[in-house]
CSV table of C-alpha atoms in Angstrom, one decimal:
chain,number,residue,atom,x,y,z
A,1,MET,CA,-4.5,34.7,5.2
A,2,PRO,CA,-3.4,31.4,6.8
A,3,SER,CA,0.4,30.4,6.0
A,4,LEU,CA,0.7,27.8,3.1
A,5,ARG,CA,4.2,26.9,4.7
A,6,ALA,CA,4.4,23.2,5.4
A,7,ALA,CA,5.0,22.2,9.2
A,8,PRO,CA,8.4,21.4,10.0
A,9,TYR,CA,9.4,17.6,10.3
A,10,SER,CA,11.7,15.7,12.4
A,11,LEU,CA,14.5,14.3,10.3
A,12,ARG,CA,15.6,12.3,13.3
A,13,ARG,CA,11.9,10.7,13.4
A,14,ARG,CA,11.9,10.2,9.5
A,15,LEU,CA,15.0,8.2,9.6
A,16,THR,CA,14.0,6.3,12.6
A,17,THR,CA,10.6,5.4,11.3
A,18,GLY,CA,12.2,4.4,8.0
A,19,MET,CA,14.8,2.4,9.8
A,20,VAL,CA,12.1,0.7,11.9
A,21,ALA,CA,10.1,-0.3,9.0
A,22,GLY,CA,13.0,-1.8,7.3
A,23,PHE,CA,13.8,-3.8,10.3
A,24,PHE,CA,10.2,-4.8,10.6
A,25,VAL,CA,10.2,-5.9,6.7
A,26,ILE,CA,13.4,-7.9,7.4
A,27,VAL,CA,12.3,-9.5,10.5
A,28,THR,CA,9.1,-10.5,8.8
A,29,VAL,CA,10.7,-12.0,6.1
A,30,LEU,CA,13.5,-13.9,8.1
A,31,SER,CA,10.7,-15.1,10.4
A,32,LEU,CA,8.9,-16.6,7.6
A,33,GLY,CA,12.1,-18.2,6.5
A,34,LEU,CA,12.8,-19.4,9.9
A,35,LEU,CA,9.4,-21.1,10.3
A,36,THR,CA,9.8,-22.9,6.8
A,37,TYR,CA,13.2,-23.9,8.1
A,38,ALA,CA,11.7,-25.2,11.6
A,39,ARG,CA,9.0,-27.0,9.9
A,40,ASP,CA,11.4,-28.6,7.3
A,41,SER,CA,13.8,-29.7,10.2
A,42,ALA,CA,11.2,-31.2,12.3
A,43,ASN,CA,9.9,-33.2,9.4
A,44,ARG,CA,13.2,-34.5,8.4
A,45,THR,CA,13.9,-35.5,12.0
A,46,TYR,CA,10.8,-37.5,12.5
A,47,ASP,CA,10.6,-38.5,8.8
A,48,LEU,CA,13.9,-40.5,9.3
A,49,LEU,CA,12.5,-42.5,12.3
A,50,LEU,CA,9.2,-43.4,10.2
A,51,ALA,CA,11.2,-44.3,7.1
A,52,GLY,CA,13.6,-46.4,9.5
A,53,SER,CA,10.4,-48.2,11.2
A,54,ALA,CA,8.9,-48.9,7.7
A,55,ILE,CA,12.2,-50.5,6.2
A,56,ALA,CA,12.5,-52.5,9.5
A,57,ILE,CA,8.9,-53.9,9.0
A,58,LEU,CA,9.4,-54.7,5.3
A,59,GLU,CA,12.6,-56.5,6.0
A,60,ARG,CA,10.8,-59.1,8.4
A,61,ILE,CA,8.1,-59.8,5.6
A,62,SER,CA,9.0,-63.2,4.1
A,63,PRO,CA,7.0,-65.6,1.9
A,64,LYS,CA,6.3,-69.2,3.1
A,65,PRO,CA,4.8,-72.2,1.1
A,66,GLU,CA,1.8,-71.6,3.2
A,67,GLY,CA,1.7,-67.7,2.6
A,68,LEU,CA,3.3,-64.4,3.7
A,69,THR,CA,4.8,-64.3,7.3
A,70,VAL,CA,4.7,-60.8,8.7
A,71,ASP,CA,6.6,-60.4,12.1
A,72,ILE,CA,6.6,-56.9,13.0
A,73,PRO,CA,9.6,-56.2,15.0
A,74,SER,CA,9.2,-54.5,18.5
A,75,SER,CA,12.1,-52.2,17.8
A,76,ALA,CA,10.6,-50.9,14.5
A,77,LEU,CA,7.5,-49.5,16.8
A,78,GLU,CA,9.7,-48.4,19.6
A,79,ILE,CA,11.6,-46.1,17.2
A,80,VAL,CA,8.5,-44.2,16.4
A,81,GLY,CA,7.2,-44.6,19.9
A,82,LEU,CA,10.1,-42.6,21.3
A,83,ALA,CA,7.7,-39.6,21.1
A,84,GLU,CA,5.6,-40.5,24.1
A,85,THR,CA,3.0,-38.1,23.4
A,86,ASP,CA,2.2,-39.2,20.0
A,87,ARG,CA,0.1,-42.2,18.8
A,88,VAL,CA,1.3,-44.6,16.3
A,89,PHE,CA,-0.7,-46.3,13.4
A,90,TYR,CA,0.3,-48.9,11.0
A,91,ARG,CA,-1.0,-51.1,8.1
A,92,ILE,CA,0.4,-53.8,5.9
A,93,PHE,CA,-1.4,-54.6,2.6
A,94,ARG,CA,-1.2,-56.0,-0.9
A,95,GLN,CA,-1.2,-53.8,-4.0
A,96,SER,CA,-4.9,-54.8,-4.5
A,97,GLY,CA,-5.7,-53.1,-1.4
A,98,GLU,CA,-6.2,-56.2,0.8
A,99,THR,CA,-5.0,-55.5,4.3
A,100,LEU,CA,-2.8,-58.1,5.8
A,101,THR,CA,-2.5,-56.5,9.3
A,102,GLY,CA,-2.9,-53.3,11.0
A,103,GLU,CA,-5.8,-50.7,10.6
A,104,SER,CA,-7.3,-50.9,7.1
A,105,SER,CA,-9.0,-47.4,7.5
A,106,LEU,CA,-5.7,-45.5,7.0
A,107,PRO,CA,-6.1,-42.7,4.5
A,108,LEU,CA,-3.9,-42.9,1.5
A,109,PRO,CA,-3.0,-40.4,-1.0
A,110,ASP,CA,-4.9,-39.3,-3.8
A,111,HIS,CA,-2.7,-40.8,-6.5
A,112,LEU,CA,-1.2,-44.0,-5.4
A,113,ASP,CA,1.9,-45.4,-7.1
A,114,ILE,CA,3.9,-48.2,-5.9
A,115,PRO,CA,6.7,-46.6,-4.1
A,116,ALA,CA,10.1,-48.0,-3.9
A,117,ASP,CA,11.2,-45.3,-1.9
A,118,PRO,CA,9.5,-43.7,1.1
A,119,VAL,CA,6.6,-41.3,0.3
A,120,PHE,CA,5.5,-38.9,3.3
A,121,PHE,CA,2.2,-37.0,3.3
A,122,ASP,CA,-0.1,-35.5,6.0
A,123,ALA,CA,-3.8,-36.4,6.5
A,124,PRO,CA,-6.4,-36.3,9.3
A,125,TYR,CA,-7.0,-39.3,11.2
A,126,SER,CA,-9.1,-40.3,14.3
A,127,GLY,CA,-9.3,-36.7,14.9
A,128,GLU,CA,-5.8,-35.6,14.7
A,129,LYS,CA,-3.3,-34.5,12.2
A,130,VAL,CA,-1.2,-37.4,11.3
A,131,ARG,CA,2.2,-37.8,9.3
A,132,PHE,CA,2.4,-40.9,7.2
A,133,VAL,CA,4.9,-42.8,5.4
A,134,LEU,CA,4.3,-45.3,2.6
A,135,GLN,CA,6.7,-47.8,1.2
A,136,GLY,CA,6.6,-50.9,-0.8
A,137,LYS,CA,8.6,-54.2,-1.3
A,138,LEU,CA,8.4,-56.6,-4.2
A,139,VAL,CA,8.1,-60.1,-2.7
A,140,ILE,CA,8.4,-63.3,-4.6
A,141,GLY,CA,5.8,-65.8,-3.3
A,142,ALA,CA,4.3,-69.2,-4.1
A,143,SER,CA,1.8,-67.4,-6.7
A,144,GLY,CA,4.5,-65.2,-8.0
A,145,PRO,CA,5.9,-61.8,-7.5
A,146,GLU,CA,3.7,-59.2,-6.0
A,147,TRP,CA,4.1,-55.8,-4.1
A,148,LEU,CA,3.7,-55.4,-0.4
A,149,LEU,CA,3.2,-52.0,1.1
A,150,VAL,CA,3.8,-50.7,4.6
A,151,GLN,CA,2.1,-47.7,6.0
A,152,LEU,CA,3.2,-46.0,9.1
A,153,GLY,CA,1.4,-43.0,10.9
A,154,GLN,CA,2.3,-40.8,13.6
A,155,THR,CA,0.5,-37.8,15.2
A,156,ARG,CA,2.2,-34.5,14.8
A,157,ILE,CA,2.3,-33.4,18.5
A,158,ALA,CA,6.2,-34.1,19.0
A,159,ARG,CA,7.3,-32.7,15.9
A,160,ASP,CA,4.9,-29.7,16.0
A,161,ALA,CA,6.6,-29.0,19.5
A,162,LEU,CA,10.0,-29.5,17.9
A,163,GLN,CA,8.9,-26.9,15.2
A,164,PHE,CA,7.6,-24.5,17.8
A,165,ASP,CA,10.8,-24.9,19.9
A,166,LEU,CA,13.2,-24.2,17.0
A,167,PHE,CA,11.0,-21.4,15.6
A,168,SER,CA,10.6,-19.5,19.1
A,169,LYS,CA,14.5,-19.8,19.9
A,170,GLY,CA,15.4,-18.7,16.3
A,171,LEU,CA,12.8,-15.9,16.5
A,172,ALA,CA,14.2,-14.9,20.1
A,173,GLY,CA,17.7,-14.5,18.7
A,174,LEU,CA,16.3,-12.8,15.7
A,175,VAL,CA,14.2,-10.3,17.8
A,176,ALA,CA,17.4,-9.7,20.1
A,177,ILE,CA,19.5,-9.0,17.1
A,178,ALA,CA,16.6,-6.6,15.6
A,179,VAL,CA,16.6,-4.7,19.1
A,180,ILE,CA,20.2,-4.3,19.2
A,181,GLY,CA,20.2,-3.0,15.8
A,182,LEU,CA,17.8,-0.6,16.4
A,183,PHE,CA,19.7,0.7,19.5
A,184,PHE,CA,22.8,1.2,17.4
A,185,MET,CA,20.6,2.5,14.5
A,186,ARG,CA,19.4,5.2,17.0
A,187,TYR,CA,22.7,5.8,18.4
A,188,SER,CA,24.2,6.2,14.9
A,189,ILE,CA,21.3,8.7,13.8
A,190,ASN,CA,21.9,10.8,17.2
A,191,ARG,CA,25.8,10.6,16.4
A,192,ALA,CA,25.3,11.6,12.7
A,193,MET,CA,22.7,14.6,13.7
A,194,ALA,CA,25.0,15.7,16.5
A,195,PRO,CA,27.2,18.2,14.4
A,196,LEU,CA,23.8,19.9,13.0
A,197,ALA,CA,23.1,20.5,16.8
A,198,GLY,CA,26.5,22.1,17.2
A,199,ILE,CA,26.1,24.4,14.0
A,200,GLU,CA,22.6,25.2,15.4
A,201,ALA,CA,24.1,26.2,18.8
A,202,ASP,CA,26.9,28.1,17.2
A,203,ILE,CA,24.7,30.4,15.2
A,204,ARG,CA,22.2,30.8,18.2
A,205,ARG,CA,25.1,32.2,20.3
A,206,ARG,CA,26.5,34.6,17.5
A,207,GLN,CA,25.8,38.3,17.8
A,208,PRO,CA,23.8,39.8,15.2
A,209,THR,CA,26.8,41.4,13.6
A,210,ASP,CA,28.9,38.0,13.4
A,211,MET,CA,29.0,37.0,9.9
A,212,THR,CA,32.1,34.9,10.0
A,213,PRO,CA,32.0,31.5,8.4
A,214,LEU,CA,30.8,28.5,10.3
A,215,ASP,CA,33.9,26.7,11.9
A,216,ALA,CA,32.3,23.0,11.7
A,217,LEU,CA,33.3,19.9,10.3
A,218,PRO,CA,30.2,18.4,8.9
A,219,PRO,CA,29.1,15.2,7.7
A,220,ARG,CA,29.7,15.0,3.9
A,221,GLU,CA,26.0,14.8,3.1
A,222,VAL,CA,25.5,18.4,4.8
A,223,GLU,CA,28.9,19.9,3.7
A,224,GLY,CA,27.3,21.4,0.8
A,225,LEU,CA,24.6,23.2,3.0
A,226,ILE,CA,27.2,24.3,5.5
A,227,GLY,CA,29.2,25.9,2.3
A,228,ALA,CA,26.1,27.4,1.2
A,229,ILE,CA,25.3,28.9,4.6
A,230,ASN,CA,28.9,30.5,4.5
A,231,ASP,CA,28.7,31.6,1.2
A,232,PHE,CA,25.4,33.4,2.0
A,233,MET,CA,26.9,35.0,5.1
A,234,THR,CA,29.9,36.3,3.0
A,235,ARG,CA,27.5,37.7,0.6
A,236,LEU,CA,25.4,39.3,3.5
A,237,GLU,CA,28.5,40.7,5.0
A,238,THR,CA,29.6,42.1,1.6
A,239,SER,CA,26.1,43.5,1.3
A,240,LYS,CA,26.3,44.9,4.7
A,241,GLU,CA,29.7,46.5,4.3
A,242,ASN,CA,28.5,48.0,1.0
A,243,ALA,CA,25.5,49.4,2.4
A,244,GLN,CA,27.6,51.0,5.3
A,245,SER,CA,30.1,52.4,3.0
A,246,PHE,CA,27.2,53.8,0.6
A,247,ILE,CA,25.4,55.4,3.5
A,248,ALA,CA,28.6,56.9,5.0
A,249,ASP,CA,29.6,58.2,1.5
A,250,VAL,CA,26.1,59.4,1.2
A,251,ALA,CA,26.1,61.3,4.3
A,252,HIS,CA,29.3,62.9,3.7
A,253,GLN,CA,28.4,64.1,0.3
A,254,MET,CA,25.2,65.3,1.3
A,255,ARG,CA,26.6,67.0,4.6
A,256,THR,CA,29.3,68.8,2.2
A,257,SER,CA,26.9,69.8,-0.5
A,258,LEU,CA,24.3,71.3,2.1
A,259,ALA,CA,27.1,73.0,4.1
A,260,ALA,CA,28.1,74.6,0.8
A,261,LEU,CA,24.6,75.8,0.0
A,262,GLN,CA,24.0,77.1,3.4
A,263,GLY,CA,27.3,79.1,3.3
A,264,GLN,CA,26.3,80.6,-0.1
A,265,LEU,CA,23.0,81.5,1.4
A,266,GLN,CA,24.4,83.0,4.5
A,267,MET,CA,27.0,85.1,2.4
A,268,ALA,CA,24.1,86.4,0.4
A,269,THR,CA,22.0,87.5,3.4
A,270,GLU,CA,25.2,89.4,4.7
A,271,GLN,CA,25.8,91.2,1.4
A,272,GLN,CA,24.6,94.9,1.2
A,273,ASP,CA,25.6,95.2,-2.4
A,274,GLN,CA,22.7,94.0,-4.4
A,275,LEU,CA,24.6,92.9,-7.2
A,276,GLU,CA,27.0,91.0,-4.9
A,277,MET,CA,23.9,89.5,-3.3
A,278,GLN,CA,22.4,88.3,-6.8
A,279,GLN,CA,25.7,86.6,-7.6
A,280,ARG,CA,25.7,84.6,-4.4
A,281,LEU,CA,22.1,83.6,-4.8
A,282,GLU,CA,22.9,82.4,-8.3
A,283,ARG,CA,25.8,80.2,-6.8
A,284,ALA,CA,23.3,78.9,-4.2
A,285,TYR,CA,20.8,78.0,-7.0
A,286,GLU,CA,23.4,76.2,-8.9
A,287,GLN,CA,24.5,74.5,-5.6
A,288,SER,CA,21.1,73.3,-5.0
A,289,THR,CA,20.7,72.2,-8.3
A,290,ARG,CA,23.7,70.1,-7.8
A,291,THR,CA,22.5,68.9,-4.7
A,292,ILE,CA,19.1,67.7,-6.3
A,293,ARG,CA,20.8,66.0,-9.1
A,294,MET,CA,23.3,64.2,-6.8
A,295,THR,CA,20.3,63.3,-4.6
A,296,ASN,CA,18.5,61.9,-7.5
A,297,GLN,CA,21.5,59.9,-8.8
A,298,LEU,CA,22.0,58.6,-5.2
A,299,LEU,CA,18.7,57.0,-5.2
A,300,SER,CA,19.2,55.5,-8.6
A,301,HIS,CA,22.2,54.2,-7.5
A,302,ALA,CA,20.6,52.6,-4.5
A,303,MET,CA,17.7,51.3,-6.7
A,304,VAL,CA,20.1,50.0,-9.3
A,305,ILE,CA,22.0,47.9,-6.4
A,306,HIS,CA,18.8,46.7,-4.9
A,307,ARG,CA,17.5,45.5,-8.3
A,308,GLY,CA,20.9,43.8,-9.0
A,309,VAL,CA,20.4,41.8,-5.8
A,310,ASP,CA,16.7,41.0,-6.4
A,311,GLY,CA,17.6,39.7,-9.9
A,312,THR,CA,14.4,40.7,-11.6
A,313,THR,CA,14.7,40.0,-15.4
A,314,GLU,CA,12.4,40.2,-18.6
A,315,SER,CA,12.7,40.4,-22.2
A,316,VAL,CA,13.9,43.9,-23.2
A,317,ASP,CA,13.9,45.7,-26.5
A,318,MET,CA,17.2,47.7,-26.2
A,319,LEU,CA,16.4,49.5,-29.3
A,320,SER,CA,13.3,51.1,-28.1
A,321,LEU,CA,14.8,51.8,-24.8
A,322,VAL,CA,17.8,53.6,-26.5
A,323,ARG,CA,15.3,55.6,-28.7
A,324,SER,CA,13.2,56.5,-25.4
A,325,CYS,CA,16.3,57.5,-23.7
A,326,VAL,CA,17.1,59.8,-26.7
A,327,GLU,CA,13.8,61.5,-26.8
A,328,GLU,CA,14.2,62.5,-23.2
A,329,LEU,CA,17.7,63.7,-23.9
A,330,LEU,CA,16.3,65.8,-26.8
A,331,ARG,CA,13.8,67.5,-24.3
A,332,ASP,CA,16.8,69.3,-22.5
A,333,PRO,CA,17.4,72.7,-23.9
A,334,ALA,CA,21.1,72.3,-23.7
A,335,ALA,CA,21.0,69.5,-26.2
A,336,SER,CA,19.4,71.7,-28.8
A,337,ASP,CA,22.7,72.1,-30.9
A,338,ILE,CA,24.0,68.6,-30.4
A,339,GLU,CA,23.9,66.0,-33.3
A,340,ILE,CA,22.8,62.6,-32.1
A,341,THR,CA,23.1,59.6,-34.5
A,342,LEU,CA,22.2,56.0,-34.1
A,343,GLU,CA,23.8,53.3,-35.9
A,344,LYS,CA,22.0,49.7,-35.8
A,345,ASP,CA,23.2,48.1,-39.0
A,346,GLY,CA,25.3,45.5,-37.0
A,347,LEU,CA,22.4,44.0,-35.2
A,348,GLY,CA,21.9,40.1,-35.8
A,349,PRO,CA,18.8,38.5,-37.0
A,350,SER,CA,17.2,38.7,-33.4
A,351,GLY,CA,17.5,42.4,-33.3
A,352,ALA,CA,18.3,44.3,-30.1
A,353,GLN,CA,16.1,41.8,-27.8
A,354,ILE,CA,17.7,40.8,-24.5
A,355,THR,CA,16.8,39.3,-21.1
A,356,GLY,CA,17.5,41.8,-18.3
A,357,ASP,CA,16.3,44.4,-16.0
A,358,PRO,CA,14.7,47.2,-18.1
A,359,ILE,CA,14.8,49.8,-15.2
A,360,SER,CA,18.3,49.4,-14.4
A,361,LEU,CA,19.3,49.3,-18.1
A,362,ARG,CA,17.5,52.7,-18.5
A,363,GLU,CA,19.3,54.3,-15.9
A,364,ALA,CA,22.5,53.2,-17.3
A,365,LEU,CA,21.7,54.7,-20.7
A,366,ARG,CA,20.4,57.9,-19.2
A,367,ASN,CA,23.6,58.3,-17.2
A,368,ILE,CA,25.8,57.7,-20.4
A,369,LEU,CA,24.1,59.9,-22.5
A,370,ASP,CA,23.7,62.7,-19.6
A,371,ASN,CA,27.5,62.3,-19.4
A,372,ALA,CA,27.9,62.8,-23.1
A,373,LEU,CA,25.6,65.8,-23.1
A,374,ARG,CA,27.0,67.6,-19.9
A,375,HIS,CA,30.9,67.1,-20.6
A,376,GLY,CA,30.9,67.7,-24.4
A,377,PRO,CA,31.4,71.0,-26.1
A,378,PRO,CA,28.3,73.3,-27.3
A,379,GLU,CA,28.4,71.7,-30.7
A,380,ASN,CA,28.8,68.1,-29.5
A,381,HIS,CA,28.4,65.2,-31.6
A,382,VAL,CA,27.2,62.0,-29.9
A,383,GLU,CA,26.8,58.5,-32.0
A,384,ILE,CA,25.2,55.5,-30.6
A,385,ALA,CA,26.1,52.4,-32.3
A,386,MET,CA,24.3,49.0,-31.6
A,387,GLU,CA,25.5,45.7,-33.0
A,388,THR,CA,25.5,41.9,-32.1
A,389,VAL,CA,28.8,40.5,-31.1
A,390,CYS,CA,30.2,37.3,-29.9
A,391,ILE,CA,32.4,37.1,-26.6
A,392,ASP,CA,33.7,33.8,-25.4
A,393,GLY,CA,31.2,32.2,-27.3
A,394,ARG,CA,28.3,33.9,-25.9
A,395,CYS,CA,26.1,36.0,-27.9
A,396,SER,CA,26.0,39.6,-26.7
A,397,LEU,CA,24.4,43.1,-27.8
A,398,ARG,CA,27.1,45.8,-27.9
A,399,VAL,CA,26.0,49.4,-27.2
A,400,SER,CA,28.6,52.2,-27.4
A,401,VAL,CA,28.2,55.9,-27.1
A,402,GLU,CA,31.0,58.2,-28.4
A,403,ASP,CA,31.1,62.0,-27.9
A,404,ALA,CA,33.5,65.1,-28.9
A,405,GLY,CA,34.0,66.1,-25.2
A,406,PRO,CA,37.4,66.0,-23.5
A,407,GLY,CA,37.5,62.5,-22.6
A,408,ILE,CA,38.9,60.7,-19.7
A,409,PRO,CA,42.7,60.1,-19.3
A,410,ALA,CA,43.5,56.3,-19.3
A,411,VAL,CA,44.9,56.4,-15.9
A,412,GLU,CA,41.8,57.8,-14.5
A,413,ARG,CA,39.3,55.4,-16.1
A,414,ASP,CA,39.1,52.8,-13.5
A,415,ALA,CA,38.9,55.6,-10.7
A,416,VAL,CA,35.9,57.2,-12.3
A,417,LEU,CA,33.9,54.0,-12.0
A,418,GLU,CA,34.1,54.7,-8.1
A,419,ARG,CA,31.3,56.6,-6.4
A,420,PHE,CA,32.1,60.3,-6.1
A,421,TYR,CA,35.0,60.4,-8.0
A,422,SER,CA,34.9,63.4,-10.6
A,423,LEU,CA,37.2,65.1,-13.0
A,424,ASN,CA,35.6,68.4,-12.0
A,425,ARG,CA,35.2,69.4,-15.6
A,426,ASN,CA,32.9,72.1,-16.9
A,427,GLY,CA,31.6,73.0,-13.4
A,428,GLY,CA,32.0,69.3,-11.9
A,429,GLY,CA,29.7,66.6,-11.4
A,430,SER,CA,28.6,64.3,-8.7
A,431,GLY,CA,31.0,61.4,-9.7
A,432,ILE,CA,28.0,59.1,-9.5
A,433,GLY,CA,26.9,58.8,-13.1
A,434,LEU,CA,29.6,56.2,-14.3
A,435,SER,CA,29.4,54.2,-11.0
A,436,ILE,CA,25.6,53.6,-11.9
A,437,VAL,CA,26.8,52.5,-15.3
A,438,SER,CA,29.4,50.2,-13.7
A,439,ALA,CA,26.8,48.7,-11.1
A,440,VAL,CA,24.4,48.0,-14.0
A,441,ALA,CA,27.1,46.2,-16.1
A,442,LYS,CA,27.9,44.1,-13.1
A,443,SER,CA,24.4,43.1,-12.1
A,444,GLN,CA,23.6,42.1,-15.8
A,445,SER,CA,26.8,40.1,-16.1
A,446,GLY,CA,27.8,42.8,-18.7
A,447,ILE,CA,31.3,44.3,-19.7
A,448,LEU,CA,31.8,47.9,-19.5
A,449,THR,CA,34.8,49.6,-21.3
A,450,LEU,CA,35.8,53.1,-21.5
A,451,SER,CA,38.1,54.3,-24.3
A,452,ASP,CA,38.8,57.2,-26.5
A,453,SER,CA,36.4,58.2,-29.1
A,454,ARG,CA,37.2,59.1,-32.9
A,455,TRP,CA,36.8,62.6,-32.2
A,456,GLY,CA,39.1,62.6,-28.9
A,457,GLY,CA,36.3,62.3,-26.4
A,458,LEU,CA,35.0,59.5,-24.4
A,459,ARG,CA,33.7,56.1,-25.9
A,460,VAL,CA,31.6,54.1,-23.4
A,461,GLN,CA,30.9,50.6,-24.5
A,462,LEU,CA,28.6,48.3,-22.8
A,463,ASP,CA,28.2,44.5,-23.7
A,464,LEU,CA,25.3,42.9,-22.4
A,465,PRO,CA,24.6,39.0,-22.9
A,466,VAL,CA,21.5,38.2,-24.9
A,467,GLU,CA,20.4,35.6,-22.5
A,468,GLY,CA,20.4,37.7,-19.4
A,469,HIS,CA,22.6,37.3,-16.4
A,470,ALA,CA,23.3,34.6,-13.9
A,471,ALA,CA,21.2,34.5,-10.7
């Protein structure tokens, strides 16, 4: 089947693309603002010339007994004529629309009010875009007061050229700043990514057995990632050391057990006496039984460790699990004279339901009960109690098993939780059973406690959190 894993992407490319897009948006917005500023600046510059010329013309209009005198000063037209490429149009007319002088066909605004202040507007005229100014003056003549208006127009060639010049020079500077900014942005991204390249090179140079933490000074944004990698390598190193230690212990114990079995068989083959040969064969059988039992427990121990690392959990009914283990125990002929009781009055409303790994928990219970059976007297008494308790504010299920056996001295209770540590009572054991229970307790975030039972034997107490263990 084709892999569903997404193709890897370039973080550098993503950052660069995002920054370029951001720069493009910023440059576009600034360019629009710059265009508006250039247009307004060009209009203000030439509008001042138009308004000055209109005022100069209005000042030379004077009433006479015979009528109005209009004396257009040459300086007024020279002001607007400074732009050699532009054409100038003018008109002087009454409020009624009568043209006194100039071009009567000049366009007017849609809503014409008598303007005491200059009014500017754009309109097409004579096939060109023209900028007009319109300003009025109240004149008192022989027939009374009346408004006279002056309209001046100038083509937009010079002011459009000024607008383009302002915009292009400003845009050139803006583009230069953007290019410099992108260069430094790219440089900064490369500098920021350099520690990651160094970390990659460090990991690639390492030998497969080198699990030492990464000695790097990463950026704050990836410090957590480096810490997680170092924690992972520490856990991996611990797991490797545990596996190596487990393999070494297993090899030693198996070699010792098989050597003992081989020794008994060899001595049996060398015996001439049938009775002595029979005794040697019985010892060899006992040794093979212990070897098989130890092998099974070693496999169970390895399975428990693996499932603890895997973190598989589900809802488990511990009451049903305990009853199932007790039924398996009672099938053993050695348990025919053993009294087994189950006390469950202390369970809370939720019963014995917890979240955990049922296979690992079954192995732990089987080993606890098996120890109570094998190390107890012929007429043993085993009591199993289940109750709901609260430990450090966390709801837990407590499973305790008490027997009437010889118990374990307090000074040795920590040691018996290690692999292959045995007290060698009643024919000895493999020393693995309680280490399996301890491993299950750790993997399920539980608490294992060993103490004296009420009959002088051993009390094994296992406290398991109801909500399961932490991943």
